[in-house]
Amino acid sequence: MTSATTLPARLSALLPDLSPWRSSADFRLLWVQGLVTYFGSFMALIALPLQIKELTGSPLAVGAMGAVELVPLVVFGLYGGALADSADRRKVILGTEAGLGLLALVLLVNAAMPDPMLWPLYLVAGGVSALAGLQRPALDSLIARIVPHDQLTAAAALNSLRWQFGAITGPAVAGLVVAYAGHATAYTVTVVTFTVSVLLCLRLAPAPPAEHARKPSLRGIAEGARYAWSRPVLLGTYAIDLAAMFFAFPNTIFPFLADELDAEWSLGLMYAAGSVGSLVLGLTSGWTSRVRRHGLFVVFGAAAWGLAIAAAGWFSNVWLVLVCLAVAGAGDMLSGLGRSTIWNQTIPEELRGRNQTIPEELRGRLAGIEVLSYSVGPQLGQVRAGAMAGWTGTRSAIWTGGVACVASVALLAAALPKLLTYDSETDADAVRRRQSRPSGV
């Protein structure tokens, strides 16, 4: 075989694996619905801190969003996990999408006032956090039900591509919309996207719980937590992501970094740069479906994220900063692919086959813990970054956080060696879950 014929085949092997898109109608529907929602959500995600900055001029006030969002996220994330095991997940997703649309409408009404108020912004931020905490366990646990076991890594890559597209286009468009048309226009776009999302969610197939499912309770939540604590591999994915985001999530102080670098025009690019790096990795993610050592993804990806964030805080050239942020995004996606694959491959869930029901019901509750692991870190990271920036300066707050991220990832990897040695072909939980899936699921 000549090199001319092997090169196209090698390039094709790098392209995203579209198997989940072809095999599951519900996955296709959720993918499109998420694409629409992410675009509108990122519009609001950029407009909201910018509006707080305009009203207060304080990095601490912007960082306080993380504190406001933290408690609702923890409480409703854990409850949402238990709810996902006991309720129709389609109904949970539909109801929370409608609620998020109403909160976007509150932002629109406030922005349209002659003198917008500050307190509704924090109120909506807390409400969004609560609804997201309720929704994400149902949404995340549904993927493991509708996608075949051997396509879970491919599904994670496709979902990440969807997220990155929204994360790139949303901030870029939001920066222009806010600058030239105002916050109200940005929030209007958000309201419209959630309306479309609700209409798409109505077409999802029902996803009822098991017949023996219990009502949400503190005891049930504790059972999920005990299971997670008993699995060093799962514990490692949670801990590393928490540490990486706590120490090295500087997004909340990007407006001040852009000012400090005398490059206010670059703010939208700063928010989008990480997603560009993730998108590049996602578009060449075909090889990840053939990898078995997903724990290495988690560790090396998180370490690369921290190193790149440290470099972004050190450089004073805005273009080098943007390149570093893009590299950080690629590292974050690699780590995210590893976490998502391990979660979906090893955590038990109630499944329905053609002729049987497998009575396992932990998936929703563990998904609630997953929500905390990848959401609480950024919320606390916003508070840390805002406080450090006010105390030591914007750039030092960024680079010291990156260094602390790398150090914490190294310590956690050494303390939890089973994460580094995880192999999807030999891990007992992964093998048990693969064997338990009914034919055709």
CSV table of C-alpha atoms in Angstrom, one decimal:
chain,number,residue,atom,x,y,z
A,1,MET,CA,0.0,0.0,0.0
A,2,THR,CA,1.4,3.4,-1.0
A,3,SER,CA,1.8,6.4,1.3
A,4,ALA,CA,-0.7,8.2,-1.0
A,5,THR,CA,-3.4,5.8,0.0
A,6,THR,CA,-2.5,5.4,3.7
A,7,LEU,CA,-2.4,9.2,4.4
A,8,PRO,CA,-6.2,9.7,3.7
A,9,ALA,CA,-7.0,6.7,5.9
A,10,ARG,CA,-4.8,8.1,8.7
A,11,LEU,CA,-6.4,11.5,8.5
A,12,SER,CA,-9.9,9.9,8.5
A,13,ALA,CA,-9.0,8.0,11.7
A,14,LEU,CA,-8.5,11.4,13.4
A,15,LEU,CA,-12.0,12.7,12.6
A,16,PRO,CA,-14.7,12.5,15.3
A,17,ASP,CA,-16.5,9.1,15.6
A,18,LEU,CA,-20.1,9.7,14.5
A,19,SER,CA,-21.4,6.3,15.7
A,20,PRO,CA,-23.6,7.7,18.5
A,21,TRP,CA,-25.2,10.2,16.1
A,22,ARG,CA,-26.1,7.3,13.7
A,23,SER,CA,-27.2,4.8,16.3
A,24,SER,CA,-29.5,6.9,18.6
A,25,ALA,CA,-32.3,9.3,17.6
A,26,ASP,CA,-32.5,10.7,21.1
A,27,PHE,CA,-28.8,11.4,21.1
A,28,ARG,CA,-29.2,13.4,17.9
A,29,LEU,CA,-32.1,15.3,19.4
A,30,LEU,CA,-30.2,16.1,22.6
A,31,TRP,CA,-27.1,17.1,20.6
A,32,VAL,CA,-29.1,19.7,18.6
A,33,GLN,CA,-31.0,20.9,21.7
A,34,GLY,CA,-27.7,21.4,23.6
A,35,LEU,CA,-26.1,23.3,20.7
A,36,VAL,CA,-29.0,25.8,20.7
A,37,THR,CA,-29.0,26.1,24.5
A,38,TYR,CA,-25.2,26.5,24.8
A,39,PHE,CA,-25.2,29.4,22.3
A,40,GLY,CA,-27.8,31.3,24.3
A,41,SER,CA,-26.3,30.4,27.7
A,42,PHE,CA,-22.9,31.7,26.7
A,43,MET,CA,-24.4,34.9,25.5
A,44,ALA,CA,-25.8,35.4,29.1
A,45,LEU,CA,-22.6,34.0,30.7
A,46,ILE,CA,-20.6,36.8,29.1
A,47,ALA,CA,-23.2,39.6,29.4
A,48,LEU,CA,-23.9,39.0,33.1
A,49,PRO,CA,-20.4,39.5,34.5
A,50,LEU,CA,-19.9,42.4,32.1
A,51,GLN,CA,-23.0,44.0,33.5
A,52,ILE,CA,-21.8,43.5,37.1
A,53,LYS,CA,-18.5,45.0,36.1
A,54,GLU,CA,-20.2,48.1,34.6
A,55,LEU,CA,-22.4,48.6,37.6
A,56,THR,CA,-19.7,48.1,40.3
A,57,GLY,CA,-16.2,48.3,38.7
A,58,SER,CA,-15.0,45.7,41.2
A,59,PRO,CA,-13.3,42.4,40.5
A,60,LEU,CA,-14.5,41.1,43.9
A,61,ALA,CA,-18.1,41.9,43.0
A,62,VAL,CA,-17.7,39.9,39.8
A,63,GLY,CA,-16.0,37.0,41.6
A,64,ALA,CA,-18.8,37.0,44.2
A,65,MET,CA,-21.0,35.4,41.5
A,66,GLY,CA,-19.2,32.2,42.3
A,67,ALA,CA,-20.2,32.5,46.0
A,68,VAL,CA,-23.8,33.2,45.2
A,69,GLU,CA,-24.0,30.2,42.8
A,70,LEU,CA,-22.1,27.7,45.1
A,71,VAL,CA,-24.8,26.7,47.7
A,72,PRO,CA,-27.6,26.3,45.2
A,73,LEU,CA,-25.4,24.2,43.0
A,74,VAL,CA,-24.3,21.9,45.9
A,75,VAL,CA,-27.8,21.5,47.3
A,76,PHE,CA,-29.7,21.1,44.1
A,77,GLY,CA,-26.9,19.1,42.4
A,78,LEU,CA,-27.1,16.4,45.0
A,79,TYR,CA,-30.9,16.5,45.1
A,80,GLY,CA,-31.0,16.4,41.3
A,81,GLY,CA,-28.9,13.3,41.3
A,82,ALA,CA,-31.4,11.5,43.5
A,83,LEU,CA,-34.3,12.9,41.5
A,84,ALA,CA,-32.8,11.5,38.3
A,85,ASP,CA,-33.0,8.0,39.8
A,86,SER,CA,-36.6,8.4,40.8
A,87,ALA,CA,-38.3,10.6,38.1
A,88,ASP,CA,-38.7,10.6,34.4
A,89,ARG,CA,-35.5,12.3,33.2
A,90,ARG,CA,-37.2,13.8,30.2
A,91,LYS,CA,-39.6,15.7,32.4
A,92,VAL,CA,-36.8,16.9,34.6
A,93,ILE,CA,-34.9,18.2,31.6
A,94,LEU,CA,-37.9,19.8,30.1
A,95,GLY,CA,-39.0,21.5,33.3
A,96,THR,CA,-35.6,22.9,34.1
A,97,GLU,CA,-35.1,24.2,30.5
A,98,ALA,CA,-38.4,26.1,30.9
A,99,GLY,CA,-37.2,27.5,34.2
A,100,LEU,CA,-33.9,28.7,32.8
A,101,GLY,CA,-35.8,30.5,30.0
A,102,LEU,CA,-37.9,32.4,32.6
A,103,LEU,CA,-34.7,33.5,34.4
A,104,ALA,CA,-33.3,34.8,31.2
A,105,LEU,CA,-36.5,36.8,30.8
A,106,VAL,CA,-35.9,38.3,34.2
A,107,LEU,CA,-32.4,39.4,33.0
A,108,LEU,CA,-34.0,40.9,29.9
A,109,VAL,CA,-36.6,42.9,31.9
A,110,ASN,CA,-33.9,44.2,34.3
A,111,ALA,CA,-31.6,45.2,31.5
A,112,ALA,CA,-34.4,47.1,29.7
A,113,MET,CA,-35.0,49.3,32.8
A,114,PRO,CA,-33.6,52.9,32.7
A,115,ASP,CA,-31.4,52.1,35.8
A,116,PRO,CA,-30.7,48.3,35.9
A,117,MET,CA,-30.4,46.9,39.5
A,118,LEU,CA,-27.6,44.8,40.8
A,119,TRP,CA,-29.4,42.4,43.1
A,120,PRO,CA,-31.5,40.7,40.4
A,121,LEU,CA,-28.3,39.7,38.7
A,122,TYR,CA,-27.1,37.8,41.7
A,123,LEU,CA,-30.6,36.4,42.3
A,124,VAL,CA,-30.7,35.0,38.7
A,125,ALA,CA,-27.2,33.7,39.0
A,126,GLY,CA,-28.2,31.7,42.1
A,127,GLY,CA,-31.4,30.5,40.3
A,128,VAL,CA,-29.6,29.4,37.2
A,129,SER,CA,-27.1,27.5,39.4
A,130,ALA,CA,-30.0,25.7,41.2
A,131,LEU,CA,-31.8,24.7,38.0
A,132,ALA,CA,-28.5,23.6,36.4
A,133,GLY,CA,-27.9,21.4,39.4
A,134,LEU,CA,-31.3,19.8,39.1
A,135,GLN,CA,-30.9,19.3,35.3
A,136,ARG,CA,-27.4,18.1,34.8
A,137,PRO,CA,-27.7,14.7,36.6
A,138,ALA,CA,-30.7,13.8,34.5
A,139,LEU,CA,-29.1,15.0,31.3
A,140,ASP,CA,-25.8,13.3,31.9
A,141,SER,CA,-27.2,10.0,33.2
A,142,LEU,CA,-29.5,9.8,30.2
A,143,ILE,CA,-26.5,9.6,27.8
A,144,ALA,CA,-25.4,6.3,29.3
A,145,ARG,CA,-28.9,4.9,28.7
A,146,ILE,CA,-29.4,5.9,25.0
A,147,VAL,CA,-25.8,5.4,23.7
A,148,PRO,CA,-24.2,1.9,23.3
A,149,HIS,CA,-21.4,1.1,25.8
A,150,ASP,CA,-18.7,1.0,23.2
A,151,GLN,CA,-19.6,4.4,21.9
A,152,LEU,CA,-19.5,6.4,25.2
A,153,THR,CA,-16.1,8.0,24.5
A,154,ALA,CA,-17.3,9.0,21.0
A,155,ALA,CA,-20.5,10.4,22.5
A,156,ALA,CA,-18.4,12.4,25.0
A,157,ALA,CA,-16.3,13.8,22.2
A,158,LEU,CA,-19.3,14.8,20.2
A,159,ASN,CA,-21.0,16.5,23.2
A,160,SER,CA,-17.8,18.3,23.9
A,161,LEU,CA,-17.6,19.6,20.3
A,162,ARG,CA,-21.2,20.9,20.7
A,163,TRP,CA,-20.2,22.6,23.9
A,164,GLN,CA,-17.1,24.1,22.3
A,165,PHE,CA,-19.0,25.5,19.3
A,166,GLY,CA,-21.4,27.3,21.7
A,167,ALA,CA,-18.4,28.4,23.9
A,168,ILE,CA,-16.7,29.9,20.8
A,169,THR,CA,-19.6,31.5,19.0
A,170,GLY,CA,-21.5,32.6,22.2
A,171,PRO,CA,-18.8,34.7,23.8
A,172,ALA,CA,-17.6,36.1,20.4
A,173,VAL,CA,-21.1,37.2,19.4
A,174,ALA,CA,-21.9,38.3,23.0
A,175,GLY,CA,-19.0,40.7,23.1
A,176,LEU,CA,-20.1,42.4,19.9
A,177,VAL,CA,-23.8,42.4,20.9
A,178,VAL,CA,-23.2,43.9,24.3
A,179,ALA,CA,-20.8,46.5,22.9
A,180,TYR,CA,-23.0,47.6,20.1
A,181,ALA,CA,-26.6,46.6,21.0
A,182,GLY,CA,-26.5,46.4,24.8
A,183,HIS,CA,-27.2,43.8,27.4
A,184,ALA,CA,-30.9,43.6,26.7
A,185,THR,CA,-30.3,42.3,23.2
A,186,ALA,CA,-27.9,39.6,24.4
A,187,TYR,CA,-30.5,38.5,27.0
A,188,THR,CA,-33.2,38.5,24.2
A,189,VAL,CA,-31.2,36.0,22.2
A,190,THR,CA,-30.9,33.8,25.3
A,191,VAL,CA,-34.7,33.8,25.8
A,192,VAL,CA,-35.2,32.8,22.2
A,193,THR,CA,-32.7,29.9,22.4
A,194,PHE,CA,-34.3,28.5,25.5
A,195,THR,CA,-37.7,28.7,23.8
A,196,VAL,CA,-36.4,26.6,20.9
A,197,SER,CA,-34.7,24.2,23.4
A,198,VAL,CA,-38.0,23.5,25.2
A,199,LEU,CA,-39.7,22.7,21.9
A,200,LEU,CA,-37.0,20.2,21.0
A,201,CYS,CA,-37.1,18.6,24.5
A,202,LEU,CA,-40.8,17.9,24.0
A,203,ARG,CA,-39.8,15.4,21.2
A,204,LEU,CA,-37.5,13.3,23.5
A,205,ALA,CA,-38.7,9.8,24.3
A,206,PRO,CA,-39.9,9.3,27.9
A,207,ALA,CA,-37.1,8.1,30.3
A,208,PRO,CA,-39.0,6.7,33.3
A,209,PRO,CA,-37.3,5.4,36.4
A,210,ALA,CA,-37.2,1.8,37.5
A,211,GLU,CA,-40.4,0.4,39.0
A,212,HIS,CA,-38.7,-0.2,42.3
A,213,ALA,CA,-37.1,3.3,42.4
A,214,ARG,CA,-37.3,5.1,45.7
A,215,LYS,CA,-38.2,8.8,46.3
A,216,PRO,CA,-35.3,11.2,46.7
A,217,SER,CA,-33.9,11.2,50.2
A,218,LEU,CA,-30.8,12.0,52.2
A,219,ARG,CA,-30.3,8.3,52.7
A,220,GLY,CA,-30.3,7.7,49.0
A,221,ILE,CA,-27.8,10.6,48.4
A,222,ALA,CA,-25.6,9.2,51.1
A,223,GLU,CA,-25.6,5.8,49.4
A,224,GLY,CA,-24.3,7.4,46.2
A,225,ALA,CA,-21.6,9.2,48.1
A,226,ARG,CA,-20.5,6.0,49.8
A,227,TYR,CA,-20.3,4.3,46.5
A,228,ALA,CA,-18.2,7.1,45.0
A,229,TRP,CA,-15.9,7.1,48.1
A,230,SER,CA,-15.3,3.4,47.8
A,231,ARG,CA,-14.1,3.7,44.2
A,232,PRO,CA,-10.5,5.2,44.0
A,233,VAL,CA,-10.8,5.7,40.3
A,234,LEU,CA,-14.0,7.8,40.6
A,235,LEU,CA,-12.6,9.6,43.6
A,236,GLY,CA,-9.6,10.6,41.5
A,237,THR,CA,-11.6,12.0,38.7
A,238,TYR,CA,-13.7,14.1,41.1
A,239,ALA,CA,-10.7,15.4,43.1
A,240,ILE,CA,-8.4,16.3,40.2
A,241,ASP,CA,-11.1,18.2,38.4
A,242,LEU,CA,-12.1,20.1,41.6
A,243,ALA,CA,-8.4,21.0,42.3
A,244,ALA,CA,-7.8,22.1,38.7
A,245,MET,CA,-10.8,24.4,38.5
A,246,PHE,CA,-10.4,25.8,42.0
A,247,PHE,CA,-6.8,26.9,41.4
A,248,ALA,CA,-6.8,27.7,37.7
A,249,PHE,CA,-10.2,29.0,36.6
A,250,PRO,CA,-9.5,32.7,35.9
A,251,ASN,CA,-12.4,33.5,33.5
A,252,THR,CA,-14.1,35.8,36.0
A,253,ILE,CA,-11.2,38.3,35.9
A,254,PHE,CA,-10.7,38.2,32.1
A,255,PRO,CA,-12.3,41.7,31.8
A,256,PHE,CA,-9.5,43.1,34.1
A,257,LEU,CA,-6.8,41.1,32.3
A,258,ALA,CA,-7.8,42.6,29.0
A,259,ASP,CA,-7.7,46.1,30.6
A,260,GLU,CA,-4.3,45.4,32.1
A,261,LEU,CA,-2.9,44.3,28.8
A,262,ASP,CA,-4.3,47.4,27.1
A,263,ALA,CA,-6.3,45.1,24.8
A,264,GLU,CA,-10.0,45.6,25.7
A,265,TRP,CA,-10.8,44.3,22.2
A,266,SER,CA,-9.5,40.9,23.1
A,267,LEU,CA,-12.0,40.1,25.9
A,268,GLY,CA,-14.3,38.0,23.7
A,269,LEU,CA,-11.3,36.2,22.3
A,270,MET,CA,-10.1,35.4,25.8
A,271,TYR,CA,-13.4,33.8,26.7
A,272,ALA,CA,-13.4,31.8,23.4
A,273,ALA,CA,-9.7,30.9,23.2
A,274,GLY,CA,-10.0,27.8,25.5
A,275,SER,CA,-12.9,26.5,23.4
A,276,VAL,CA,-10.8,26.9,20.2
A,277,GLY,CA,-8.2,24.6,21.7
A,278,SER,CA,-10.8,22.2,22.8
A,279,LEU,CA,-12.5,22.3,19.4
A,280,VAL,CA,-9.2,21.5,17.6
A,281,LEU,CA,-8.7,18.5,19.9
A,282,GLY,CA,-12.4,17.5,19.4
A,283,LEU,CA,-12.1,17.6,15.6
A,284,THR,CA,-9.2,15.2,15.8
A,285,SER,CA,-10.6,13.0,18.5
A,286,GLY,CA,-11.2,9.9,16.4
A,287,TRP,CA,-8.1,8.2,18.0
A,288,THR,CA,-9.6,8.6,21.6
A,289,SER,CA,-12.2,5.9,20.8
A,290,ARG,CA,-9.4,3.4,20.6
A,291,VAL,CA,-7.7,4.3,23.9
A,292,ARG,CA,-8.3,2.2,27.1
A,293,ARG,CA,-6.2,4.1,29.7
A,294,HIS,CA,-8.6,7.0,30.3
A,295,GLY,CA,-7.2,7.8,33.7
A,296,LEU,CA,-4.1,9.1,31.9
A,297,PHE,CA,-6.4,11.5,30.0
A,298,VAL,CA,-7.6,12.9,33.3
A,299,VAL,CA,-4.2,13.5,34.9
A,300,PHE,CA,-2.2,14.7,31.9
A,301,GLY,CA,-5.0,16.9,30.6
A,302,ALA,CA,-5.5,18.6,34.0
A,303,ALA,CA,-1.7,19.1,34.3
A,304,ALA,CA,-1.5,20.6,30.8
A,305,TRP,CA,-4.4,22.9,31.7
A,306,GLY,CA,-2.6,24.2,34.8
A,307,LEU,CA,0.7,24.7,33.0
A,308,ALA,CA,-1.0,26.7,30.2
A,309,ILE,CA,-2.9,28.9,32.6
A,310,ALA,CA,0.3,29.7,34.5
A,311,ALA,CA,1.9,30.7,31.2
A,312,ALA,CA,-1.1,32.8,30.3
A,313,GLY,CA,-0.7,34.8,33.6
A,314,TRP,CA,3.0,35.2,33.0
A,315,PHE,CA,3.1,36.6,29.5
A,316,SER,CA,2.3,40.2,28.8
A,317,ASN,CA,1.8,39.8,25.1
A,318,VAL,CA,-2.0,39.4,24.5
A,319,TRP,CA,-1.5,37.0,21.5
A,320,LEU,CA,0.7,34.7,23.6
A,321,VAL,CA,-1.9,34.8,26.3
A,322,LEU,CA,-4.6,33.7,23.8
A,323,VAL,CA,-2.4,30.9,22.5
A,324,CYS,CA,-1.8,29.7,26.1
A,325,LEU,CA,-5.6,29.8,26.8
A,326,ALA,CA,-6.2,27.7,23.7
A,327,VAL,CA,-3.6,25.1,24.9
A,328,ALA,CA,-5.3,25.1,28.3
A,329,GLY,CA,-8.7,24.4,26.6
A,330,ALA,CA,-7.2,21.4,24.8
A,331,GLY,CA,-5.9,20.0,28.0
A,332,ASP,CA,-9.2,20.5,29.7
A,333,MET,CA,-11.0,18.7,27.0
A,334,LEU,CA,-8.6,15.8,27.2
A,335,SER,CA,-9.2,15.5,30.9
A,336,GLY,CA,-13.0,15.9,30.4
A,337,LEU,CA,-13.1,13.0,27.9
A,338,GLY,CA,-11.3,10.8,30.4
A,339,ARG,CA,-13.7,11.7,33.2
A,340,SER,CA,-16.8,11.3,31.2
A,341,THR,CA,-15.7,7.9,29.8
A,342,ILE,CA,-14.8,6.6,33.2
A,343,TRP,CA,-18.0,7.7,34.7
A,344,ASN,CA,-20.2,6.2,32.0
A,345,GLN,CA,-18.2,3.0,31.8
A,346,THR,CA,-18.1,2.2,35.5
A,347,ILE,CA,-21.1,3.6,37.3
A,348,PRO,CA,-24.2,1.3,37.4
A,349,GLU,CA,-27.5,2.5,36.2
A,350,GLU,CA,-31.0,1.1,35.8
A,351,LEU,CA,-31.3,-0.1,32.2
A,352,ARG,CA,-34.2,-1.3,30.2
A,353,GLY,CA,-33.7,-4.0,27.5
A,354,ARG,CA,-36.1,-5.7,25.2
A,355,ASN,CA,-36.8,-8.5,27.6
A,356,GLN,CA,-35.4,-7.5,31.0
A,357,THR,CA,-34.7,-4.7,33.5
A,358,ILE,CA,-31.5,-4.6,35.3
A,359,PRO,CA,-32.2,-3.1,38.8
A,360,GLU,CA,-29.3,-0.8,39.3
A,361,GLU,CA,-30.1,2.7,40.2
A,362,LEU,CA,-27.0,4.7,41.2
A,363,ARG,CA,-26.4,6.5,37.9
A,364,GLY,CA,-28.4,9.6,38.7
A,365,ARG,CA,-27.0,10.1,42.2
A,366,LEU,CA,-23.4,9.6,40.9
A,367,ALA,CA,-24.2,12.1,38.1
A,368,GLY,CA,-25.2,14.6,40.9
A,369,ILE,CA,-21.8,14.1,42.4
A,370,GLU,CA,-20.2,14.6,39.0
A,371,VAL,CA,-22.1,17.9,38.6
A,372,LEU,CA,-20.5,19.1,41.8
A,373,SER,CA,-17.0,17.9,40.8
A,374,TYR,CA,-17.0,19.9,37.5
A,375,SER,CA,-19.1,22.8,38.6
A,376,VAL,CA,-18.2,23.6,42.2
A,377,GLY,CA,-14.6,23.9,41.3
A,378,PRO,CA,-15.2,26.8,38.8
A,379,GLN,CA,-17.5,28.5,41.2
A,380,LEU,CA,-14.9,28.5,44.0
A,381,GLY,CA,-12.3,29.3,41.4
A,382,GLN,CA,-14.1,32.5,40.5
A,383,VAL,CA,-14.1,33.5,44.2
A,384,ARG,CA,-10.4,32.7,44.6
A,385,ALA,CA,-9.4,34.5,41.4
A,386,GLY,CA,-11.4,37.6,42.2
A,387,ALA,CA,-10.1,37.8,45.8
A,388,MET,CA,-6.5,37.1,44.7
A,389,ALA,CA,-6.7,39.7,41.9
A,390,GLY,CA,-7.9,42.3,44.3
A,391,TRP,CA,-5.0,41.4,46.7
A,392,THR,CA,-2.0,40.6,44.5
A,393,GLY,CA,-3.0,41.8,41.0
A,394,THR,CA,-4.7,40.2,38.1
A,395,ARG,CA,-1.8,38.4,36.4
A,396,SER,CA,-0.2,37.1,39.6
A,397,ALA,CA,-3.6,35.7,40.6
A,398,ILE,CA,-3.6,33.7,37.3
A,399,TRP,CA,-0.1,32.3,37.1
A,400,THR,CA,0.1,31.3,40.8
A,401,GLY,CA,-3.2,29.5,40.4
A,402,GLY,CA,-1.8,27.6,37.4
A,403,VAL,CA,1.3,26.5,39.4
A,404,ALA,CA,-0.9,25.4,42.3
A,405,CYS,CA,-3.1,23.4,39.9
A,406,VAL,CA,-0.1,21.4,38.6
A,407,ALA,CA,1.2,20.7,42.1
A,408,SER,CA,-2.2,19.5,43.3
A,409,VAL,CA,-2.7,17.3,40.3
A,410,ALA,CA,0.7,15.7,40.9
A,411,LEU,CA,-0.1,15.0,44.6
A,412,LEU,CA,-3.5,13.6,43.8
A,413,ALA,CA,-2.2,11.3,41.1
A,414,ALA,CA,0.4,10.0,43.5
A,415,ALA,CA,-2.2,9.4,46.2
A,416,LEU,CA,-4.6,7.6,43.9
A,417,PRO,CA,-2.5,5.4,41.7
A,418,LYS,CA,-5.4,3.3,40.5
A,419,LEU,CA,-6.6,6.3,38.4
A,420,LEU,CA,-3.3,6.2,36.4
A,421,THR,CA,-3.6,2.4,35.9
A,422,TYR,CA,-7.3,2.4,34.9
A,423,ASP,CA,-7.9,0.2,31.9
A,424,SER,CA,-11.4,-0.1,30.4
A,425,GLU,CA,-10.8,-3.7,29.3
A,426,THR,CA,-9.7,-5.0,32.8
A,427,ASP,CA,-11.3,-2.7,35.4
A,428,ALA,CA,-13.8,-4.8,37.3
A,429,ASP,CA,-16.5,-2.1,37.3
A,430,ALA,CA,-16.1,-1.4,33.6
A,431,VAL,CA,-16.3,-5.1,32.8
A,432,ARG,CA,-19.4,-5.6,35.0
A,433,ARG,CA,-21.2,-2.7,33.4
A,434,ARG,CA,-20.3,-3.8,29.8
A,435,GLN,CA,-21.5,-7.3,30.5
A,436,SER,CA,-24.8,-6.1,32.1
A,437,ARG,CA,-25.9,-4.1,29.1
A,438,PRO,CA,-28.7,-5.9,27.2
A,439,SER,CA,-28.2,-6.6,23.5
A,440,GLY,CA,-29.0,-3.6,21.3
A,441,VAL,CA,-28.7,-1.0,24.1
